[in-house]
Amino acid sequence: MREILEFRVLEEHAARYFLPSVGKRVSELARKIEVVVGEPLFEQFKRATLEVRGKGEPFFGGWMPHRKYTPKELAAAELFQLQITAFFEPEGTACGTEYDESAVCPHCGAGRRLVGELTLDLGRVPKGKDVAQSIARDEWIVSERLVSLMREHGMTGAEYEPVKSAKKRREGSPTWFRLNITAPPVEVAAPTRFGIDPFDEDAEGRYRCPLGHTAGLNILSELSVGRDSWHGADMTVTRQYVGHRQGVLVPSPLIVISPRLRRLLIEHDIKGFKTEVAYLTA
């Protein structure tokens, strides 16, 4: 596996630490820099980040991991983490969706439960996608085409409930379903790492729930789950949540899928997601 980290670096810092040929300017204020984990530029980037942070300043404004696998690694994978890449707003509560907050964790804010139908402004869902999520991150929806495929091929672990439109639907508008994953959750296992970003594993535990509900602000590594906790479903979620309760944002679990479900998604050119290899550990 080859891991590439993409950063948006403030240009004032990028100009100080890197040659103009390193990265690409994306605006007057920022430069996109990609570094391969383990290579010299990665170590240089890490040193620069820690030095600037030591002065109380941010070095980069955003980051994104890209993990690339060989065909052999993909063929050998026992599970995959599914990451939904299509987002839209507003979230459900702005459209009339109701949640039961009585069991929400007082520390991390995880654990809300949907009451009744999921109501969304379906006109805001990205066009041409089959999988999407609202900015709340725990509201997952799938297209009618994907639901038909899942049912036709006997994929297990989820139920599909019609999403209510917050606005009058135009004739011919696509039908969307809430992805309700019902399989028993799996347990996150070592060596999975969580933290704030690749250079800050949140040693103080600011974003880790003391009751074990939320593992951290972001997942920093590939996902590993306990072998004994997976019962063979094609789709499940982790028991542990990721994220932070702030405004409309809520912590949400990670989605795990089987190799046969991943093949189905790829063979039928399903849009709105990417996958990474996940591991089963003893």
PDB file of C-alpha atoms in Angstrom:
ATOM      1  CA  MET A   1       0.000   0.000   0.000  1.00  0.00           C
ATOM      2  CA  ARG A   2       1.231   3.461  -0.909  1.00  0.00           C
ATOM      3  CA  GLU A   3      -0.075   6.281   1.279  1.00  0.00           C
ATOM      4  CA  ILE A   4      -0.167   9.830  -0.034  1.00  0.00           C
ATOM      5  CA  LEU A   5      -1.258  12.733   2.156  1.00  0.00           C
ATOM      6  CA  GLU A   6      -2.678  15.814   0.473  1.00  0.00           C
ATOM      7  CA  PHE A   7      -2.454  19.121   2.339  1.00  0.00           C
ATOM      8  CA  ARG A   8      -3.635  22.691   1.798  1.00  0.00           C
ATOM      9  CA  VAL A   9      -0.705  24.697   3.139  1.00  0.00           C
ATOM     10  CA  LEU A  10      -0.832  28.408   3.840  1.00  0.00           C
ATOM     11  CA  GLU A  11       1.335  29.955   1.131  1.00  0.00           C
ATOM     12  CA  GLU A  12       3.230  32.155   3.576  1.00  0.00           C
ATOM     13  CA  HIS A  13       4.514  28.982   5.247  1.00  0.00           C
ATOM     14  CA  ALA A  14       4.925  26.963   2.053  1.00  0.00           C
ATOM     15  CA  ALA A  15       7.141  29.675   0.554  1.00  0.00           C
ATOM     16  CA  ARG A  16       9.331  29.622   3.643  1.00  0.00           C
ATOM     17  CA  TYR A  17       9.869  25.868   3.845  1.00  0.00           C
ATOM     18  CA  PHE A  18       9.592  24.561   0.262  1.00  0.00           C
ATOM     19  CA  LEU A  19      10.807  25.393  -3.218  1.00  0.00           C
ATOM     20  CA  PRO A  20       8.223  26.880  -5.618  1.00  0.00           C
ATOM     21  CA  SER A  21       8.303  23.589  -7.541  1.00  0.00           C
ATOM     22  CA  VAL A  22       6.923  21.683  -4.537  1.00  0.00           C
ATOM     23  CA  GLY A  23       3.149  21.441  -4.784  1.00  0.00           C
ATOM     24  CA  LYS A  24       0.710  23.596  -6.719  1.00  0.00           C
ATOM     25  CA  ARG A  25      -0.803  26.977  -5.940  1.00  0.00           C
ATOM     26  CA  VAL A  26      -4.580  26.678  -5.643  1.00  0.00           C
ATOM     27  CA  SER A  27      -5.163  30.278  -4.565  1.00  0.00           C
ATOM     28  CA  GLU A  28      -3.272  33.349  -3.459  1.00  0.00           C
ATOM     29  CA  LEU A  29      -3.313  32.038   0.092  1.00  0.00           C
ATOM     30  CA  ALA A  30      -2.832  28.287  -0.270  1.00  0.00           C
ATOM     31  CA  ARG A  31      -0.728  25.648  -1.973  1.00  0.00           C
ATOM     32  CA  LYS A  32      -1.639  21.987  -2.459  1.00  0.00           C
ATOM     33  CA  ILE A  33       1.212  19.738  -1.433  1.00  0.00           C
ATOM     34  CA  GLU A  34       1.135  15.948  -1.671  1.00  0.00           C
ATOM     35  CA  VAL A  35       3.635  13.891   0.311  1.00  0.00           C
ATOM     36  CA  VAL A  36       4.256  10.147   0.290  1.00  0.00           C
ATOM     37  CA  VAL A  37       4.433   8.711   3.805  1.00  0.00           C
ATOM     38  CA  GLY A  38       7.944   7.449   4.526  1.00  0.00           C
ATOM     39  CA  GLU A  39       9.713   9.523   1.891  1.00  0.00           C
ATOM     40  CA  PRO A  40      12.066  12.466   2.681  1.00  0.00           C
ATOM     41  CA  LEU A  41       9.483  15.135   1.792  1.00  0.00           C
ATOM     42  CA  PHE A  42       7.120  13.662   4.372  1.00  0.00           C
ATOM     43  CA  GLU A  43       9.717  14.054   7.112  1.00  0.00           C
ATOM     44  CA  GLN A  44      10.481  17.596   5.963  1.00  0.00           C
ATOM     45  CA  PHE A  45       6.776  18.391   6.001  1.00  0.00           C
ATOM     46  CA  LYS A  46       6.393  16.962   9.493  1.00  0.00           C
ATOM     47  CA  ARG A  47       9.286  19.035  10.860  1.00  0.00           C
ATOM     48  CA  ALA A  48       7.895  22.201   9.318  1.00  0.00           C
ATOM     49  CA  THR A  49       4.428  21.499  10.709  1.00  0.00           C
ATOM     50  CA  LEU A  50       5.697  20.949  14.240  1.00  0.00           C
ATOM     51  CA  GLU A  51       7.949  24.014  14.088  1.00  0.00           C
ATOM     52  CA  VAL A  52       5.142  26.340  12.992  1.00  0.00           C
ATOM     53  CA  ARG A  53       2.715  24.817  15.483  1.00  0.00           C
ATOM     54  CA  GLY A  54       5.279  25.368  18.200  1.00  0.00           C
ATOM     55  CA  LYS A  55       4.842  29.078  17.531  1.00  0.00           C
ATOM     56  CA  GLY A  56       1.087  28.747  17.971  1.00  0.00           C
ATOM     57  CA  GLU A  57       0.251  29.042  14.255  1.00  0.00           C
ATOM     58  CA  PRO A  58      -1.504  26.607  11.871  1.00  0.00           C
ATOM     59  CA  PHE A  59       0.664  25.190   9.085  1.00  0.00           C
ATOM     60  CA  PHE A  60      -2.084  23.747   6.882  1.00  0.00           C
ATOM     61  CA  GLY A  61      -5.814  24.290   6.634  1.00  0.00           C
ATOM     62  CA  GLY A  62      -6.967  20.882   5.461  1.00  0.00           C
ATOM     63  CA  TRP A  63      -5.714  17.409   4.622  1.00  0.00           C
ATOM     64  CA  MET A  64      -6.853  14.212   2.937  1.00  0.00           C
ATOM     65  CA  PRO A  65      -5.290  10.738   2.766  1.00  0.00           C
ATOM     66  CA  HIS A  66      -5.081   8.726  -0.456  1.00  0.00           C
ATOM     67  CA  ARG A  67      -4.166   5.049  -0.126  1.00  0.00           C
ATOM     68  CA  LYS A  68      -3.300   3.115  -3.256  1.00  0.00           C
ATOM     69  CA  TYR A  69      -3.263  -0.678  -3.361  1.00  0.00           C
ATOM     70  CA  THR A  70      -1.826  -3.287  -5.684  1.00  0.00           C
ATOM     71  CA  PRO A  71      -4.195  -5.770  -7.363  1.00  0.00           C
ATOM     72  CA  LYS A  72      -2.743  -8.458  -5.109  1.00  0.00           C
ATOM     73  CA  GLU A  73      -3.541  -6.465  -1.966  1.00  0.00           C
ATOM     74  CA  LEU A  74      -7.101  -5.833  -3.125  1.00  0.00           C
ATOM     75  CA  ALA A  75      -7.650  -9.490  -3.997  1.00  0.00           C
ATOM     76  CA  ALA A  76      -6.433 -10.591  -0.568  1.00  0.00           C
ATOM     77  CA  ALA A  77      -8.564  -8.129   1.428  1.00  0.00           C
ATOM     78  CA  GLU A  78     -11.140  -9.676   3.767  1.00  0.00           C
ATOM     79  CA  LEU A  79     -13.042  -6.423   4.323  1.00  0.00           C
ATOM     80  CA  PHE A  80     -13.134  -2.844   3.103  1.00  0.00           C
ATOM     81  CA  GLN A  81     -13.974   0.479   4.695  1.00  0.00           C
ATOM     82  CA  LEU A  82     -16.543   2.327   2.579  1.00  0.00           C
ATOM     83  CA  GLN A  83     -16.199   6.096   2.595  1.00  0.00           C
ATOM     84  CA  ILE A  84     -19.050   8.189   1.178  1.00  0.00           C
ATOM     85  CA  THR A  85     -17.593  11.036  -0.855  1.00  0.00           C
ATOM     86  CA  ALA A  86     -20.767  12.831  -2.015  1.00  0.00           C
ATOM     87  CA  PHE A  87     -22.049  15.411   0.496  1.00  0.00           C
ATOM     88  CA  PHE A  88     -24.990  17.775   0.504  1.00  0.00           C
ATOM     89  CA  GLU A  89     -26.770  20.251   2.755  1.00  0.00           C
ATOM     90  CA  PRO A  90     -28.868  21.129   4.628  1.00  0.00           C
ATOM     91  CA  GLU A  91     -28.997  18.243   7.074  1.00  0.00           C
ATOM     92  CA  GLY A  92     -32.142  16.518   8.235  1.00  0.00           C
ATOM     93  CA  THR A  93     -33.011  18.655  11.244  1.00  0.00           C
ATOM     94  CA  ALA A  94     -33.233  21.716   8.998  1.00  0.00           C
ATOM     95  CA  CYS A  95     -35.801  19.857   6.878  1.00  0.00           C
ATOM     96  CA  GLY A  96     -38.040  18.559   9.660  1.00  0.00           C
ATOM     97  CA  THR A  97     -36.298  15.306  10.592  1.00  0.00           C
ATOM     98  CA  GLU A  98     -36.699  14.490  14.283  1.00  0.00           C
ATOM     99  CA  TYR A  99     -34.211  12.714  16.534  1.00  0.00           C
ATOM    100  CA  ASP A 100     -34.471  11.246  20.012  1.00  0.00           C
ATOM    101  CA  GLU A 101     -31.582  12.749  21.987  1.00  0.00           C
ATOM    102  CA  SER A 102     -32.463  11.140  25.328  1.00  0.00           C
ATOM    103  CA  ALA A 103     -29.662   8.571  25.114  1.00  0.00           C
ATOM    104  CA  VAL A 104     -26.994  10.855  23.625  1.00  0.00           C
ATOM    105  CA  CYS A 105     -23.628  10.628  25.399  1.00  0.00           C
ATOM    106  CA  PRO A 106     -23.069  13.736  27.549  1.00  0.00           C
ATOM    107  CA  HIS A 107     -19.338  13.655  26.761  1.00  0.00           C
ATOM    108  CA  CYS A 108     -19.136  13.168  22.980  1.00  0.00           C
ATOM    109  CA  GLY A 109     -22.699  13.683  21.760  1.00  0.00           C
ATOM    110  CA  ALA A 110     -22.939  10.325  19.992  1.00  0.00           C
ATOM    111  CA  GLY A 111     -25.997   8.126  19.971  1.00  0.00           C
ATOM    112  CA  ARG A 112     -28.965  10.065  18.640  1.00  0.00           C
ATOM    113  CA  ARG A 113     -31.829   7.987  17.225  1.00  0.00           C
ATOM    114  CA  LEU A 114     -34.057   8.797  14.275  1.00  0.00           C
ATOM    115  CA  VAL A 115     -37.732   9.303  15.067  1.00  0.00           C
ATOM    116  CA  GLY A 116     -40.005   8.507  12.140  1.00  0.00           C
ATOM    117  CA  GLU A 117     -38.942   9.287   8.575  1.00  0.00           C
ATOM    118  CA  LEU A 118     -35.694  10.827   7.401  1.00  0.00           C
ATOM    119  CA  THR A 119     -36.701  14.089   5.729  1.00  0.00           C
ATOM    120  CA  LEU A 120     -34.243  15.844   3.412  1.00  0.00           C
ATOM    121  CA  ASP A 121     -34.142  18.394   0.625  1.00  0.00           C
ATOM    122  CA  LEU A 122     -33.598  15.812  -2.100  1.00  0.00           C
ATOM    123  CA  GLY A 123     -33.119  18.489  -4.698  1.00  0.00           C
ATOM    124  CA  ARG A 124     -29.745  19.224  -3.096  1.00  0.00           C
ATOM    125  CA  VAL A 125     -28.363  15.695  -3.468  1.00  0.00           C
ATOM    126  CA  PRO A 126     -25.420  15.714  -5.921  1.00  0.00           C
ATOM    127  CA  LYS A 127     -26.479  14.705  -9.410  1.00  0.00           C
ATOM    128  CA  GLY A 128     -25.290  11.411 -10.834  1.00  0.00           C
ATOM    129  CA  LYS A 129     -24.519   9.805  -7.475  1.00  0.00           C
ATOM    130  CA  ASP A 130     -25.871   6.562  -6.007  1.00  0.00           C
ATOM    131  CA  VAL A 131     -24.553   7.070  -2.465  1.00  0.00           C
ATOM    132  CA  ALA A 132     -24.512  10.350  -0.543  1.00  0.00           C
ATOM    133  CA  GLN A 133     -24.603  11.768   2.961  1.00  0.00           C
ATOM    134  CA  SER A 134     -25.699  15.023   4.494  1.00  0.00           C
ATOM    135  CA  ILE A 135     -23.191  17.270   6.219  1.00  0.00           C
ATOM    136  CA  ALA A 136     -24.396  15.823   9.533  1.00  0.00           C
ATOM    137  CA  ARG A 137     -22.446  12.685   8.450  1.00  0.00           C
ATOM    138  CA  ASP A 138     -24.829  10.146   9.983  1.00  0.00           C
ATOM    139  CA  GLU A 139     -27.557  10.568   7.363  1.00  0.00           C
ATOM    140  CA  TRP A 140     -26.730   8.118   4.570  1.00  0.00           C
ATOM    141  CA  ILE A 141     -28.882   7.728   1.485  1.00  0.00           C
ATOM    142  CA  VAL A 142     -28.741   5.432  -1.554  1.00  0.00           C
ATOM    143  CA  SER A 143     -30.378   5.494  -4.971  1.00  0.00           C
ATOM    144  CA  GLU A 144     -33.249   3.308  -6.099  1.00  0.00           C
ATOM    145  CA  ARG A 145     -30.878   1.639  -8.562  1.00  0.00           C
ATOM    146  CA  LEU A 146     -28.464   0.651  -5.811  1.00  0.00           C
ATOM    147  CA  VAL A 147     -31.265  -0.646  -3.585  1.00  0.00           C
ATOM    148  CA  SER A 148     -32.463  -2.849  -6.451  1.00  0.00           C
ATOM    149  CA  LEU A 149     -28.957  -4.212  -6.981  1.00  0.00           C
ATOM    150  CA  MET A 150     -28.453  -4.900  -3.273  1.00  0.00           C
ATOM    151  CA  ARG A 151     -31.731  -6.780  -3.061  1.00  0.00           C
ATOM    152  CA  GLU A 152     -31.235  -8.662  -6.315  1.00  0.00           C
ATOM    153  CA  HIS A 153     -27.836  -9.965  -5.234  1.00  0.00           C
ATOM    154  CA  GLY A 154     -28.859 -10.765  -1.675  1.00  0.00           C
ATOM    155  CA  MET A 155     -26.561  -8.326   0.091  1.00  0.00           C
ATOM    156  CA  THR A 156     -27.019  -8.535   3.850  1.00  0.00           C
ATOM    157  CA  GLY A 157     -26.705  -6.165   6.787  1.00  0.00           C
ATOM    158  CA  ALA A 158     -28.918  -3.235   5.820  1.00  0.00           C
ATOM    159  CA  GLU A 159     -32.478  -2.090   5.325  1.00  0.00           C
ATOM    160  CA  TYR A 160     -33.719   0.645   3.004  1.00  0.00           C
ATOM    161  CA  GLU A 161     -36.387   3.136   4.012  1.00  0.00           C
ATOM    162  CA  PRO A 162     -37.846   5.762   1.657  1.00  0.00           C
ATOM    163  CA  VAL A 163     -36.585   9.284   2.304  1.00  0.00           C
ATOM    164  CA  LYS A 164     -39.285  11.935   2.623  1.00  0.00           C
ATOM    165  CA  SER A 165     -38.768  14.993   0.468  1.00  0.00           C
ATOM    166  CA  ALA A 166     -38.841  18.308   2.329  1.00  0.00           C
ATOM    167  CA  LYS A 167     -40.087  20.025  -0.816  1.00  0.00           C
ATOM    168  CA  LYS A 168     -42.559  19.134  -3.517  1.00  0.00           C
ATOM    169  CA  ARG A 169     -40.883  16.710  -5.882  1.00  0.00           C
ATOM    170  CA  ARG A 170     -40.849  17.310  -9.599  1.00  0.00           C
ATOM    171  CA  GLU A 171     -42.151  14.550 -11.812  1.00  0.00           C
ATOM    172  CA  GLY A 172     -39.365  12.155 -12.672  1.00  0.00           C
ATOM    173  CA  SER A 173     -37.196  13.128  -9.700  1.00  0.00           C
ATOM    174  CA  PRO A 174     -35.038  10.239  -8.451  1.00  0.00           C
ATOM    175  CA  THR A 175     -36.210   8.214  -5.472  1.00  0.00           C
ATOM    176  CA  TRP A 176     -33.844   7.954  -2.516  1.00  0.00           C
ATOM    177  CA  PHE A 177     -33.708   5.545   0.402  1.00  0.00           C
ATOM    178  CA  ARG A 178     -32.191   5.856   3.835  1.00  0.00           C
ATOM    179  CA  LEU A 179     -29.356   3.380   4.311  1.00  0.00           C
ATOM    180  CA  ASN A 180     -30.131   1.804   7.683  1.00  0.00           C
ATOM    181  CA  ILE A 181     -27.344  -0.606   8.592  1.00  0.00           C
ATOM    182  CA  THR A 182     -28.792  -3.234  10.914  1.00  0.00           C
ATOM    183  CA  ALA A 183     -26.008  -5.833  11.210  1.00  0.00           C
ATOM    184  CA  PRO A 184     -24.285  -6.180  14.605  1.00  0.00           C
ATOM    185  CA  PRO A 185     -21.479  -3.597  14.819  1.00  0.00           C
ATOM    186  CA  VAL A 186     -17.829  -4.591  14.697  1.00  0.00           C
ATOM    187  CA  GLU A 187     -15.172  -3.576  17.195  1.00  0.00           C
ATOM    188  CA  VAL A 188     -12.311  -1.323  16.139  1.00  0.00           C
ATOM    189  CA  ALA A 189      -8.994  -2.996  16.933  1.00  0.00           C
ATOM    190  CA  ALA A 190      -5.277  -2.145  16.997  1.00  0.00           C
ATOM    191  CA  PRO A 191      -3.320  -0.929  15.139  1.00  0.00           C
ATOM    192  CA  THR A 192      -6.053   1.532  14.044  1.00  0.00           C
ATOM    193  CA  ARG A 193      -5.065   5.087  14.968  1.00  0.00           C
ATOM    194  CA  PHE A 194      -7.285   8.093  15.607  1.00  0.00           C
ATOM    195  CA  GLY A 195      -6.425  11.735  16.176  1.00  0.00           C
ATOM    196  CA  ILE A 196      -6.762  15.269  14.921  1.00  0.00           C
ATOM    197  CA  ASP A 197      -4.426  15.027  11.907  1.00  0.00           C
ATOM    198  CA  PRO A 198      -1.377  13.011  10.791  1.00  0.00           C
ATOM    199  CA  PHE A 199       0.907  14.950  13.132  1.00  0.00           C
ATOM    200  CA  ASP A 200      -1.413  15.224  16.134  1.00  0.00           C
ATOM    201  CA  GLU A 201      -2.819  12.046  17.668  1.00  0.00           C
ATOM    202  CA  ASP A 202      -4.654  14.039  20.324  1.00  0.00           C
ATOM    203  CA  ALA A 203      -2.507  12.984  23.265  1.00  0.00           C
ATOM    204  CA  GLU A 204      -4.729  14.958  25.626  1.00  0.00           C
ATOM    205  CA  GLY A 205      -7.800  13.033  24.494  1.00  0.00           C
ATOM    206  CA  ARG A 206      -9.811  16.127  23.660  1.00  0.00           C
ATOM    207  CA  TYR A 207     -11.898  14.246  21.085  1.00  0.00           C
ATOM    208  CA  ARG A 208     -11.881  10.784  22.685  1.00  0.00           C
ATOM    209  CA  CYS A 209     -14.964   9.843  24.656  1.00  0.00           C
ATOM    210  CA  PRO A 210     -14.110   8.661  28.201  1.00  0.00           C
ATOM    211  CA  LEU A 211     -16.981   6.177  27.904  1.00  0.00           C
ATOM    212  CA  GLY A 212     -15.598   4.704  24.706  1.00  0.00           C
ATOM    213  CA  HIS A 213     -18.290   5.892  22.288  1.00  0.00           C
ATOM    214  CA  THR A 214     -16.153   8.151  20.077  1.00  0.00           C
ATOM    215  CA  ALA A 215     -12.610   7.055  19.235  1.00  0.00           C
ATOM    216  CA  GLY A 216     -11.367  10.384  17.930  1.00  0.00           C
ATOM    217  CA  LEU A 217     -11.892  13.306  15.610  1.00  0.00           C
ATOM    218  CA  ASN A 218     -10.529  11.494  12.541  1.00  0.00           C
ATOM    219  CA  ILE A 219      -9.253   8.062  11.633  1.00  0.00           C
ATOM    220  CA  LEU A 220      -5.552   8.419  10.776  1.00  0.00           C
ATOM    221  CA  SER A 221      -4.790   4.926   9.510  1.00  0.00           C
ATOM    222  CA  GLU A 222      -6.357   2.002   7.739  1.00  0.00           C
ATOM    223  CA  LEU A 223      -9.138   0.364   9.737  1.00  0.00           C
ATOM    224  CA  SER A 224      -8.696  -2.880  11.648  1.00  0.00           C
ATOM    225  CA  VAL A 225     -11.584  -4.666  13.360  1.00  0.00           C
ATOM    226  CA  GLY A 226     -11.799  -7.643  15.675  1.00  0.00           C
ATOM    227  CA  ARG A 227     -12.344 -10.896  13.780  1.00  0.00           C
ATOM    228  CA  ASP A 228     -14.654 -12.249  16.479  1.00  0.00           C
ATOM    229  CA  SER A 229     -16.942  -9.218  16.150  1.00  0.00           C
ATOM    230  CA  TRP A 230     -17.680  -9.667  12.443  1.00  0.00           C
ATOM    231  CA  HIS A 231     -20.513 -12.078  11.715  1.00  0.00           C
ATOM    232  CA  GLY A 232     -20.307 -12.182   7.947  1.00  0.00           C
ATOM    233  CA  ALA A 233     -22.715  -9.411   6.901  1.00  0.00           C
ATOM    234  CA  ASP A 234     -21.983  -7.643   3.631  1.00  0.00           C
ATOM    235  CA  MET A 235     -22.424  -4.283   5.328  1.00  0.00           C
ATOM    236  CA  THR A 236     -21.936  -3.255   8.937  1.00  0.00           C
ATOM    237  CA  VAL A 237     -20.602  -0.359  11.015  1.00  0.00           C
ATOM    238  CA  THR A 238     -18.073   0.061  13.790  1.00  0.00           C
ATOM    239  CA  ARG A 239     -19.333   0.269  17.351  1.00  0.00           C
ATOM    240  CA  GLN A 240     -17.002   3.208  17.882  1.00  0.00           C
ATOM    241  CA  TYR A 241     -17.875   6.584  16.396  1.00  0.00           C
ATOM    242  CA  VAL A 242     -15.615   9.168  14.768  1.00  0.00           C
ATOM    243  CA  GLY A 243     -16.067  12.934  14.750  1.00  0.00           C
ATOM    244  CA  HIS A 244     -17.227  15.682  17.073  1.00  0.00           C
ATOM    245  CA  ARG A 245     -20.604  17.103  18.081  1.00  0.00           C
ATOM    246  CA  GLN A 246     -20.625  20.713  16.947  1.00  0.00           C
ATOM    247  CA  GLY A 247     -23.633  22.462  15.504  1.00  0.00           C
ATOM    248  CA  VAL A 248     -25.228  20.145  12.965  1.00  0.00           C
ATOM    249  CA  LEU A 249     -22.182  17.868  12.913  1.00  0.00           C
ATOM    250  CA  VAL A 250     -22.442  14.643  14.897  1.00  0.00           C
ATOM    251  CA  PRO A 251     -20.108  11.684  15.468  1.00  0.00           C
ATOM    252  CA  SER A 252     -20.846   8.719  13.229  1.00  0.00           C
ATOM    253  CA  PRO A 253     -19.593   5.142  12.890  1.00  0.00           C
ATOM    254  CA  LEU A 254     -17.402   3.885  10.071  1.00  0.00           C
ATOM    255  CA  ILE A 255     -18.969   1.711   7.369  1.00  0.00           C
ATOM    256  CA  VAL A 256     -17.459  -1.704   6.639  1.00  0.00           C
ATOM    257  CA  ILE A 257     -18.337  -3.826   3.599  1.00  0.00           C
ATOM    258  CA  SER A 258     -17.503  -7.258   2.233  1.00  0.00           C
ATOM    259  CA  PRO A 259     -15.369  -7.869  -0.879  1.00  0.00           C
ATOM    260  CA  ARG A 260     -18.397  -9.175  -2.783  1.00  0.00           C
ATOM    261  CA  LEU A 261     -20.337  -5.969  -2.099  1.00  0.00           C
ATOM    262  CA  ARG A 262     -17.365  -3.898  -3.236  1.00  0.00           C
ATOM    263  CA  ARG A 263     -17.223  -5.909  -6.471  1.00  0.00           C
ATOM    264  CA  LEU A 264     -20.923  -5.256  -7.052  1.00  0.00           C
ATOM    265  CA  LEU A 265     -20.462  -1.511  -6.560  1.00  0.00           C
ATOM    266  CA  ILE A 266     -17.530  -1.388  -8.963  1.00  0.00           C
ATOM    267  CA  GLU A 267     -19.018  -3.686 -11.626  1.00  0.00           C
ATOM    268  CA  HIS A 268     -22.172  -1.558 -11.795  1.00  0.00           C
ATOM    269  CA  ASP A 269     -20.296   1.759 -11.735  1.00  0.00           C
ATOM    270  CA  ILE A 270     -21.916   2.986  -8.530  1.00  0.00           C
ATOM    271  CA  LYS A 271     -21.003   6.624  -7.837  1.00  0.00           C
ATOM    272  CA  GLY A 272     -20.377   8.572  -4.626  1.00  0.00           C
ATOM    273  CA  PHE A 273     -17.928   6.440  -2.651  1.00  0.00           C
ATOM    274  CA  LYS A 274     -14.398   5.139  -2.344  1.00  0.00           C
ATOM    275  CA  THR A 275     -12.988   2.190  -0.430  1.00  0.00           C
ATOM    276  CA  GLU A 276      -9.885   1.288   1.544  1.00  0.00           C
ATOM    277  CA  VAL A 277      -8.716  -2.106   2.660  1.00  0.00           C
ATOM    278  CA  ALA A 278      -9.792  -3.005   6.204  1.00  0.00           C
ATOM    279  CA  TYR A 279      -8.270  -5.789   8.263  1.00  0.00           C
ATOM    280  CA  LEU A 280      -9.571  -8.517  10.547  1.00  0.00           C
ATOM    281  CA  THR A 281      -7.376  -9.068  13.588  1.00  0.00           C
ATOM    282  CA  ALA A 282      -7.318 -11.742  16.260  1.00  0.00           C
TER     283      ALA A 282
END
